[in-house]
XYZ file of N, CA and C in Angstrom:
696
model
N -7.729 6.937 5.407
C -8.773 4.987 5.091
C -7.892 4.791 6.102
N -6.192 4.438 6.293
C -5.734 4.074 6.982
C -6.190 4.100 8.666
N -6.617 5.068 9.474
C -7.200 5.243 10.849
C -8.583 4.527 10.833
N -9.321 4.306 9.551
C -10.249 3.545 9.377
C -10.401 2.424 9.924
N -8.925 1.488 8.292
C -8.622 0.549 8.937
C -8.224 -0.065 10.294
N -7.539 0.827 10.599
C -6.443 0.232 12.280
C -7.663 0.026 13.520
N -8.760 0.781 13.376
C -9.579 0.874 14.402
C -10.144 0.000 14.036
N -10.886 -0.932 12.783
C -11.537 -2.072 12.361
C -10.841 -2.949 12.829
N -9.706 -2.939 12.387
C -8.812 -4.313 12.990
C -8.173 -4.135 14.286
N -8.377 -3.417 15.400
C -7.772 -3.717 16.651
C -9.332 -3.144 16.691
N -10.234 -3.282 16.187
C -11.675 -3.892 17.324
C -12.063 -2.231 18.605
N -11.697 -0.761 17.252
C -11.687 -0.043 18.220
C -10.970 0.402 18.815
N -9.402 -0.364 19.678
C -8.708 -0.139 20.665
C -7.241 0.867 20.063
N -7.262 1.225 18.774
C -6.490 2.739 18.065
C -7.167 3.070 17.667
N -6.631 4.307 17.900
C -7.517 5.988 17.114
C -5.950 6.188 17.000
N -5.429 6.582 15.357
C -4.301 6.316 14.714
C -3.788 6.423 14.091
N -2.495 7.186 13.145
C -2.268 7.570 12.087
C -1.431 8.034 12.737
N -0.404 8.024 10.498
C 1.330 8.740 10.962
C 0.917 9.971 9.639
N 2.571 10.719 10.216
C 2.948 11.365 9.635
C 2.338 11.821 8.236
N 2.517 11.075 7.317
C 2.457 10.928 5.773
C 1.095 10.819 5.814
N -0.044 10.203 6.624
C -1.772 10.463 5.955
C -1.935 11.468 6.883
N -1.486 12.239 8.195
C -2.526 13.042 9.161
C -1.952 13.949 7.608
N -0.678 14.321 7.749
C -0.846 15.811 6.283
C -1.517 16.131 5.300
N -1.771 15.000 5.026
C -2.690 14.759 3.278
C -4.576 16.015 3.670
N -4.329 15.818 5.241
C -5.763 15.543 5.381
C -6.451 17.274 4.971
N -5.185 18.147 4.352
C -5.271 19.229 5.110
C -6.146 20.347 6.050
N -5.336 19.275 7.539
C -6.184 19.696 8.981
C -4.474 19.900 10.071
N -3.741 19.325 9.201
C -2.576 18.846 10.612
C -1.453 20.127 9.971
N -1.127 20.515 10.725
C 0.510 21.852 10.294
C 1.680 20.594 10.166
N 2.544 20.997 9.197
C 3.591 20.422 8.941
C 4.998 21.122 9.534
N 4.147 22.020 10.085
C 6.090 22.633 10.524
C 5.529 22.356 12.519
N 4.571 22.127 12.362
C 4.449 22.476 14.596
C 4.292 21.171 14.344
N 3.717 19.811 14.130
C 3.768 19.031 14.239
C 2.513 18.409 14.698
N 1.931 18.971 14.738
C -0.016 18.706 15.450
C -0.580 19.433 14.659
N -2.386 19.225 14.963
C -3.795 19.141 14.189
C -3.577 20.749 14.235
N -3.863 21.297 13.406
C -4.217 22.783 13.494
C -5.004 23.114 14.507
N -4.847 24.158 15.556
C -5.211 24.501 16.265
C -6.547 25.426 15.276
N -6.296 26.358 15.071
C -7.184 27.455 14.585
C -7.774 27.063 13.425
N -7.168 25.283 12.656
C -8.597 24.908 11.785
C -9.488 24.336 12.214
N -9.255 23.331 13.156
C -10.235 23.110 14.230
C -11.607 23.962 14.442
N -11.311 24.869 15.507
C -11.812 26.005 15.873
C -12.913 26.463 14.230
N -11.988 26.482 13.036
C -12.797 27.284 12.016
C -13.798 26.246 11.692
N -13.915 24.815 11.958
C -14.838 24.027 11.156
C -15.293 23.216 12.524
N -15.779 23.393 13.469
C -15.852 23.235 14.961
C -15.861 22.429 14.969
N -14.864 21.420 15.325
C -14.295 20.053 15.319
C -13.670 20.110 17.313
N -13.263 19.063 17.237
C -12.661 18.941 18.828
C -10.860 18.175 18.660
N -10.305 18.667 19.381
C -9.416 17.636 19.560
C -9.584 15.714 20.212
N -10.013 16.389 20.217
C -10.933 13.947 20.827
C -11.239 13.645 19.419
N -11.664 14.331 18.604
C -11.903 13.084 17.099
C -11.160 13.271 16.462
N -9.710 13.515 16.479
C -8.501 13.210 15.688
C -7.699 12.049 16.173
N -6.850 11.279 15.231
C -6.686 10.015 15.618
C -5.089 10.611 16.853
N -4.045 9.869 17.071
C -2.841 10.315 17.668
C -2.040 9.960 16.305
N -1.366 10.631 16.482
C 0.305 10.747 14.924
C 1.235 10.462 15.041
N 1.734 9.232 14.664
C 3.179 8.639 15.523
C 3.994 8.743 14.356
N 5.180 8.007 14.039
C 6.240 8.056 13.451
C 5.288 7.028 12.544
N 6.609 6.776 11.198
C 5.846 5.727 10.302
C 5.515 3.789 10.530
N 7.470 4.143 11.370
C 7.713 2.545 11.488
C 7.437 1.972 12.302
N 6.098 3.176 13.450
C 5.662 2.308 14.672
C 4.656 1.009 14.854
N 4.852 0.161 16.184
C 3.896 -0.625 15.821
C 2.828 -0.121 16.584
N 1.989 -0.034 15.729
C 0.879 0.751 15.760
C -0.219 -0.231 17.213
N -0.324 -1.495 16.924
C -1.148 -2.532 18.177
C -1.078 -3.335 17.560
N -1.997 -3.989 17.895
C -2.789 -5.775 17.148
C -4.302 -5.974 16.464
N -3.859 -6.614 16.120
C -5.432 -6.824 15.224
C -5.677 -7.955 16.483
N -7.408 -7.397 16.392
C -8.500 -8.428 17.421
C -8.397 -9.709 17.209
N -9.015 -10.797 17.466
C -8.260 -12.100 17.300
C -9.975 -12.265 16.491
N -10.855 -11.836 17.578
C -12.227 -11.513 16.920
C -12.856 -11.559 15.994
N -11.913 -10.431 15.309
C -11.845 -9.459 14.075
C -11.390 -10.153 12.993
N -10.344 -10.215 12.947
C -9.652 -11.042 11.742
C -8.117 -12.101 12.527
N -8.154 -12.879 12.164
C -6.722 -14.298 12.011
C -7.608 -14.294 14.019
N -6.326 -15.570 14.055
C -6.607 -16.127 14.909
C -6.144 -15.392 16.497
N -4.854 -15.168 16.128
C -4.110 -14.553 17.459
C -4.113 -13.184 17.071
N -3.367 -12.187 17.975
C -2.854 -11.267 17.407
C -1.922 -10.929 16.490
N -2.206 -10.199 15.265
C -1.641 -9.654 14.579
C -0.420 -8.593 14.586
N 0.673 -7.971 14.838
C 1.321 -6.606 14.932
C 1.247 -6.263 13.934
N 0.626 -4.208 14.017
C 0.342 -3.880 13.202
C 1.740 -2.625 13.275
N 2.251 -3.173 12.313
C 4.117 -2.964 13.046
C 4.656 -1.890 10.968
N 3.521 -0.540 11.483
C 3.656 0.611 10.421
C 2.209 0.892 9.205
N 1.821 2.654 9.245
C 1.538 2.991 8.369
C 2.399 4.009 7.586
N 1.478 3.948 6.500
C 2.323 5.093 5.700
C 1.742 4.894 3.940
N 1.412 5.836 3.653
C 0.715 6.830 2.244
C 0.758 6.343 1.415
N 0.153 6.567 0.096
C 0.692 5.533 -1.418
C 2.178 6.075 -2.049
N 1.443 7.423 -1.876
C 3.130 7.980 -2.747
C 4.551 8.161 -1.588
N 4.139 8.203 -0.627
C 5.210 7.824 0.351
C 5.850 6.910 0.571
N 4.637 5.841 0.422
C 5.512 4.159 0.446
C 6.348 3.897 -0.719
N 5.850 4.657 -1.536
C 6.868 4.588 -3.096
C 8.218 4.803 -3.575
N 8.338 6.531 -2.278
C 9.670 7.086 -2.334
C 9.959 6.293 -1.140
N 9.547 6.448 -0.238
C 10.227 4.947 0.588
C 11.120 3.333 -0.028
N 9.814 3.301 -0.575
C 10.199 1.607 -0.849
C 11.148 1.937 -2.055
N 11.629 3.125 -3.071
C 13.073 3.349 -4.191
C 13.873 3.585 -2.935
N 13.750 3.020 -1.421
C 14.964 4.213 -0.733
C 14.905 4.800 -1.381
N 14.668 6.253 -1.332
C 15.128 8.022 -1.037
C 15.267 7.746 0.035
N 16.155 7.672 0.646
C 16.430 7.863 1.858
C 17.363 9.454 2.530
N 17.958 10.296 1.184
C 18.673 11.164 1.272
C 18.501 13.269 0.482
N 18.341 14.201 1.007
C 18.138 14.539 0.438
C 18.497 14.915 -1.361
N 17.183 15.577 -2.484
C 17.484 14.883 -3.486
C 17.105 13.948 -3.795
N 16.641 12.298 -3.776
C 16.536 11.739 -4.299
C 14.945 11.708 -4.472
N 14.986 11.799 -5.444
C 13.082 11.479 -6.432
C 13.027 9.734 -6.928
N 11.639 9.964 -6.833
C 11.069 8.768 -6.977
C 9.407 9.426 -7.404
N 9.688 7.907 -9.169
C 7.922 9.104 -10.289
C 7.305 7.755 -10.042
N 6.173 7.740 -9.508
C 5.100 7.537 -9.711
C 3.752 7.863 -10.555
N 3.103 6.658 -10.669
C 2.171 7.069 -11.207
C 1.013 7.291 -11.184
N 0.173 9.003 -10.665
C -0.726 8.939 -9.049
C -1.607 9.679 -9.930
N -2.832 10.393 -9.479
C -3.405 10.903 -9.598
C -3.344 12.411 -8.759
N -2.958 12.859 -8.360
C -3.625 13.577 -6.832
C -2.892 15.703 -7.733
N -3.735 16.491 -6.745
C -4.104 17.271 -6.688
C -3.472 18.184 -5.663
N -2.782 18.683 -5.086
C -2.572 19.537 -4.173
C -2.243 21.174 -3.747
N -1.967 22.080 -3.050
C -1.714 22.899 -3.446
C -0.387 23.635 -4.055
N 0.471 24.389 -4.715
C 1.950 23.850 -5.216
C 2.469 25.181 -4.260
N 3.212 25.383 -4.915
C 4.698 26.779 -4.263
C 4.495 27.835 -5.530
N 6.142 28.308 -5.086
C 6.305 29.635 -6.148
C 6.609 29.011 -7.617
N 7.231 27.788 -7.661
C 7.360 26.545 -8.458
C 6.281 26.056 -9.302
N 4.731 26.471 -8.880
C 4.089 25.674 -9.808
C 4.443 24.084 -9.251
N 4.658 23.491 -8.382
C 4.451 22.529 -7.948
C 3.830 22.291 -6.436
N 3.414 21.116 -6.424
C 2.864 20.886 -4.916
C 4.434 20.710 -4.203
N 3.833 20.479 -2.746
C 5.148 20.295 -1.865
C 4.701 18.672 -1.300
N 6.584 15.093 -5.175
C 7.639 14.480 -3.223
C 8.520 14.139 -4.201
N 9.383 15.295 -3.835
C 10.957 14.760 -4.353
C 11.474 15.406 -2.635
N 12.413 14.307 -2.253
C 13.408 14.233 -0.857
C 13.740 15.372 -0.193
N 13.538 16.162 0.934
C 14.329 17.414 1.547
C 14.284 16.897 3.268
N 14.673 17.903 3.406
C 14.480 18.017 4.363
C 14.096 18.836 5.439
N 13.623 19.997 4.943
C 13.284 21.619 5.189
C 12.208 21.926 5.295
N 11.767 22.339 7.001
C 10.221 22.195 6.650
C 9.848 23.544 5.894
N 8.266 22.910 6.129
C 7.328 24.262 4.855
C 7.085 22.719 3.899
N 7.657 22.049 3.362
C 7.281 21.130 1.760
C 6.582 20.235 2.455
N 5.583 18.401 2.115
C 4.458 17.934 2.141
C 5.669 17.235 3.536
N 5.421 16.852 4.229
C 5.407 15.381 4.983
C 5.184 14.194 3.774
N 7.265 13.986 3.620
C 6.963 12.112 3.312
C 7.049 11.100 4.242
N 7.023 11.172 5.039
C 7.183 9.775 6.466
C 7.840 10.571 7.971
N 7.078 9.813 8.391
C 8.726 10.157 9.670
C 8.823 9.030 9.996
N 10.355 8.078 9.961
C 10.654 7.193 10.546
C 12.216 7.556 11.496
N 12.587 6.525 12.193
C 13.413 6.256 12.930
C 13.995 7.933 14.092
N 12.497 7.906 14.309
C 13.188 9.273 15.233
C 12.769 10.746 14.405
N 13.144 10.649 12.604
C 12.897 11.927 11.807
C 11.763 11.693 11.028
N 11.719 13.184 11.197
C 10.514 13.139 9.470
C 11.018 14.465 9.213
N 10.868 13.557 7.371
C 11.574 14.051 6.157
C 10.218 14.380 5.314
N 10.903 15.593 4.637
C 9.520 15.867 4.053
C 10.044 16.263 3.032
N 9.006 16.197 1.661
C 9.154 16.381 0.321
C 8.661 16.897 -0.078
N 9.152 17.654 -2.052
C 8.507 17.729 -2.774
C 7.529 16.915 -3.731
N 6.381 17.493 -4.792
C 6.114 16.733 -5.145
C 5.988 17.671 -6.827
N 5.822 16.835 -7.082
C 4.913 17.574 -8.933
C 3.806 16.951 -9.459
N 2.721 16.532 -9.367
C 1.619 15.539 -9.709
C 0.800 15.843 -11.017
N 1.089 14.887 -12.367
C 0.698 14.859 -13.414
C -0.537 13.623 -13.763
N -2.626 14.632 -14.229
C -2.765 13.729 -13.799
C -2.782 12.450 -15.156
N -3.074 12.390 -15.680
C -2.927 11.464 -17.225
C -1.237 10.456 -17.524
N -1.066 9.475 -16.847
C -0.260 9.114 -16.626
C -0.336 6.641 -17.968
N -0.489 5.970 -16.522
C -0.889 4.871 -17.157
C -2.259 4.778 -18.063
N -3.231 5.808 -17.763
C -4.742 5.745 -18.095
C -4.188 5.984 -19.526
N -3.230 6.858 -20.022
C -3.295 6.869 -21.566
C -3.887 5.461 -21.958
N -2.548 4.427 -21.653
C -2.334 3.565 -22.090
C -3.603 2.506 -21.801
N -4.471 3.049 -20.333
C -5.727 2.727 -20.797
C -6.802 3.241 -21.849
N -6.521 4.182 -22.493
C -7.638 4.675 -23.106
C -7.332 4.372 -24.687
N -5.710 3.773 -25.045
C -5.517 3.430 -26.447
C -6.304 2.129 -26.396
N -5.866 1.744 -25.535
C -7.138 -0.336 -25.375
C -7.905 -0.005 -25.182
N -8.935 0.272 -24.416
C -10.130 0.394 -23.667
C -10.797 1.346 -24.695
N -10.394 2.194 -25.095
C -11.611 3.136 -25.591
C -11.169 3.147 -27.445
N -10.132 3.287 -27.493
C -10.085 4.100 -28.683
C -9.758 1.723 -29.923
N -8.764 1.945 -29.095
C -9.026 -0.455 -29.555
C -7.594 0.147 -30.278
N -6.580 0.958 -30.032
C -5.006 1.075 -31.143
C -4.396 -0.281 -30.409
N -4.426 -0.625 -29.622
C -4.372 -1.900 -29.160
C -4.335 -2.687 -28.088
N -3.731 -4.248 -28.098
C -4.800 -4.772 -28.031
C -4.628 -4.932 -25.949
N -2.875 -4.639 -25.545
C -2.548 -4.792 -24.134
C -1.915 -3.888 -24.356
N -2.234 -3.439 -22.716
C -0.890 -2.340 -22.611
C 0.355 -3.339 -22.805
N 0.633 -4.454 -22.615
C 2.058 -4.751 -22.860
C 2.234 -4.371 -23.936
N 1.847 -5.221 -25.055
C 1.886 -4.257 -26.746
C 2.377 -2.626 -27.323
N 2.479 -2.214 -26.315
C 2.602 -0.947 -26.568
C 4.494 -0.587 -26.809
N 5.384 -1.150 -26.072
C 5.883 -0.870 -26.229
C 6.466 -1.292 -27.300
N 6.042 -3.317 -27.486
C 6.940 -3.528 -28.621
C 6.493 -2.843 -30.089
N 5.222 -2.414 -30.145
C 3.871 -1.505 -31.335
C 6.022 -0.217 -31.229
N 5.732 0.500 -30.567
C 6.600 2.074 -30.244
C 7.861 1.786 -30.295
N 8.856 0.868 -29.735
C 10.134 -0.272 -31.236
C 10.174 -0.611 -32.189
N 8.718 -0.712 -33.019
C 9.128 -0.831 -34.043
C 9.163 0.524 -34.600
N 9.319 1.423 -34.607
C 9.208 2.639 -35.549
C 10.790 2.857 -34.715
N 11.129 3.735 -35.755
C 12.605 4.949 -35.199
C 12.416 5.729 -34.470
N 11.191 6.587 -34.570
C 11.213 7.958 -33.842
C 8.790 7.837 -34.015
N 8.988 9.186 -33.462
C 7.235 9.553 -33.739
C 7.724 10.410 -34.583
N 7.632 9.954 -35.425
C 7.752 11.022 -36.889
C 6.959 11.995 -36.991
N 7.104 13.062 -35.750
C 6.943 14.229 -35.651
C 5.254 14.283 -34.849
N 5.142 12.978 -34.650
C 3.495 13.432 -33.852
C 3.863 13.065 -32.279
N 3.335 14.384 -31.215
C 2.778 14.414 -30.423
C 1.268 14.034 -29.800
N 1.783 13.893 -28.511
C 0.248 13.384 -27.897
C 0.560 14.423 -26.864
N -0.515 15.008 -26.514
C -0.748 15.848 -25.059
C -1.943 14.515 -24.316
N -1.754 14.269 -23.493
C -2.577 13.431 -22.546
C -3.377 13.957 -21.657
N -4.094 15.500 -21.924
C -4.927 16.192 -20.617
C -6.036 15.500 -20.832
N -6.540 15.041 -21.075
C -8.121 14.668 -20.714
C -8.498 15.531 -20.140
N -8.143 14.986 -18.429
C -8.661 15.696 -17.400
C -7.878 16.780 -16.905
N -6.838 17.720 -18.168
C -6.331 19.248 -17.577
C -4.748 18.956 -17.685
N -4.464 19.244 -16.898
C -3.018 20.188 -17.297
C -2.838 19.070 -15.758
N -1.842 19.377 -14.389
C -1.201 19.359 -13.654
C -0.051 20.308 -13.401
N 1.120 19.907 -13.143
C 2.611 20.252 -12.708
C 2.701 20.147 -13.888
N 3.697 21.552 -14.555
C 3.658 23.361 -13.710
C 2.210 24.266 -14.317
N 0.939 23.522 -14.513
C 0.419 24.473 -15.614
C -0.719 24.514 -14.476
N -1.538 23.128 -13.904
C -2.214 23.117 -13.587
C -3.479 24.071 -14.390
N -4.057 23.724 -15.547
C -4.670 24.649 -16.290
C -6.014 23.261 -16.718
N -6.757 23.677 -15.671
C -8.509 22.166 -15.359
C -8.809 22.473 -16.806
N -8.766 23.328 -17.765
C -9.479 22.935 -18.759
C -9.264 22.514 -20.416
N -7.036 22.793 -19.877
C -6.504 22.001 -20.824
C -7.405 20.724 -21.425
N -7.231 19.845 -23.120
C -7.769 18.413 -23.146
C -6.781 18.303 -24.196
N -7.427 17.060 -24.239
C -6.148 16.424 -24.668
C -6.034 16.034 -25.977
N -5.167 16.232 -26.915
C -4.981 16.402 -28.045
C -3.971 15.531 -29.082
N -3.247 15.493 -30.070
C -2.795 14.277 -31.096
C -2.531 15.871 -31.834
N -1.264 16.489 -32.182
C -0.771 16.906 -32.834
C 0.622 15.970 -34.290
N 1.114 16.901 -34.898
C 1.822 16.742 -36.136
C 1.529 15.613 -36.642
N 0.346 13.893 -37.255
C 0.122 13.337 -37.712
C 0.220 14.258 -39.385
N 0.700 13.334 -39.956
C 0.902 13.323 -42.330
C 0.288 12.285 -42.353
N -0.004 12.229 -43.447
C -0.280 10.760 -44.635
C 0.713 9.739 -44.118
N 1.498 10.075 -43.529
C 2.795 8.650 -43.012
C 2.662 8.428 -42.026
N 1.801 8.793 -41.704
C 1.228 8.631 -40.150
C 0.925 7.048 -39.877
N 0.997 6.088 -38.525
C 0.748 5.025 -38.791
C 0.378 5.001 -37.111
N -0.363 3.599 -37.004
C -0.685 3.566 -35.045
C 0.703 3.761 -34.287
N 1.441 2.728 -35.064
C 2.937 2.642 -33.922
C 3.596 4.188 -33.876
N 3.695 5.409 -34.557
C 3.508 6.333 -34.618
C 2.593 7.102 -32.602
N 1.441 6.882 -33.313
C 0.378 7.503 -32.226
C 1.313 6.720 -31.105
N 1.264 4.946 -31.150
C 1.538 4.482 -29.269
C 2.360 4.455 -29.110
N 3.953 5.509 -29.274
C 5.032 5.789 -29.365
C 4.943 7.179 -28.430
N 3.869 8.143 -29.372
C 3.700 9.559 -28.799
C 2.846 9.384 -27.394
N 2.212 7.871 -27.345
C 1.598 8.625 -26.166
C 2.297 8.113 -24.886
N 3.534 6.659 -25.036
C 4.168 6.800 -24.464
C 4.874 7.629 -24.303
N 5.735 7.862 -24.901
C 6.549 9.971 -25.023
C 6.313 10.502 -23.877
N 4.114 10.765 -24.296
C 3.750 11.756 -23.600
C 4.091 11.359 -21.456
N 4.324 10.202 -21.482
C 4.533 10.065 -19.927
C 5.803 10.961 -19.152
N 6.932 10.205 -20.408
C 8.376 11.313 -20.079
C 8.121 12.417 -20.163
N 7.405 13.272 -20.817
C 7.625 15.034 -21.558
C 6.754 15.427 -20.087
N 5.902 14.168 -19.970
C 5.750 15.289 -18.111
C 6.090 14.521 -16.745
N 6.848 14.167 -16.744
C 7.777 13.599 -15.511
C 8.966 15.163 -15.763
N 9.219 14.959 -16.522
C 9.854 15.430 -16.971
C 10.093 17.052 -16.791
N 10.986 18.006 -16.092
C 10.532 19.378 -15.414
C 10.660 20.283 -16.807
N 9.660 21.371 -17.331
C 9.990 22.095 -18.132
C 10.959 22.594 -17.774
N 12.125 23.447 -18.846
C 12.948 24.262 -18.338
C 12.650 26.475 -18.341
N 12.063 26.741 -18.445
C 10.623 27.472 -17.837
C 11.331 28.595 -16.880
N 11.387 30.271 -17.708
C 11.658 31.249 -16.845
C 10.563 31.130 -15.904
N 9.758 30.422 -16.157
C 8.535 31.153 -14.304
C 7.961 28.978 -13.827
N 8.931 28.558 -14.206
C 9.231 27.799 -12.843
C 8.920 25.920 -14.135
């Protein structure tokens, strides 16, 4: 998408992308930092089809006045969505982490996590390239976070708005042993079970709407926290 927008904004003058977006195509070798020649052959592709890959903080070109604006405007940087969130939260040192509410699935490593935890070790996914350095990341993906609150609002009508969720959750002292597993479309890291479905457990006769809403909010935190399991 970024490559297409850049092409359109520059009226076809610039065919480029950045490292963070290139690595998500699964056709970019993150160790050699080049489009993978073996994959090109497998899919009968040619190098001329691929955009030039640049560091995220480069000036990629300028908008064409015939397309948008009255004068050229520099396009100073490209960055993928979750990568931009990591950068925006100042995660610049190895070990720093950022939590974002997205729905993504990519290949995972031996710990059953995908490869966006900050690292400078090749072999993980590319976070971004800036100041002449490639930064790598480690990522654990979960499927339903903010959408769980949308479900409470739009599908079952337990609350009238997402803003109401906090107020209602704080109206009770705890979840009253009610737990919400928001696996509406399966479970992500580290379980990777697409057959799993959502459930609410532990409800008693004294369970209130507030307990269910609180459990839904807590389910987001439970998914973000990495389980302490022997198999990772």
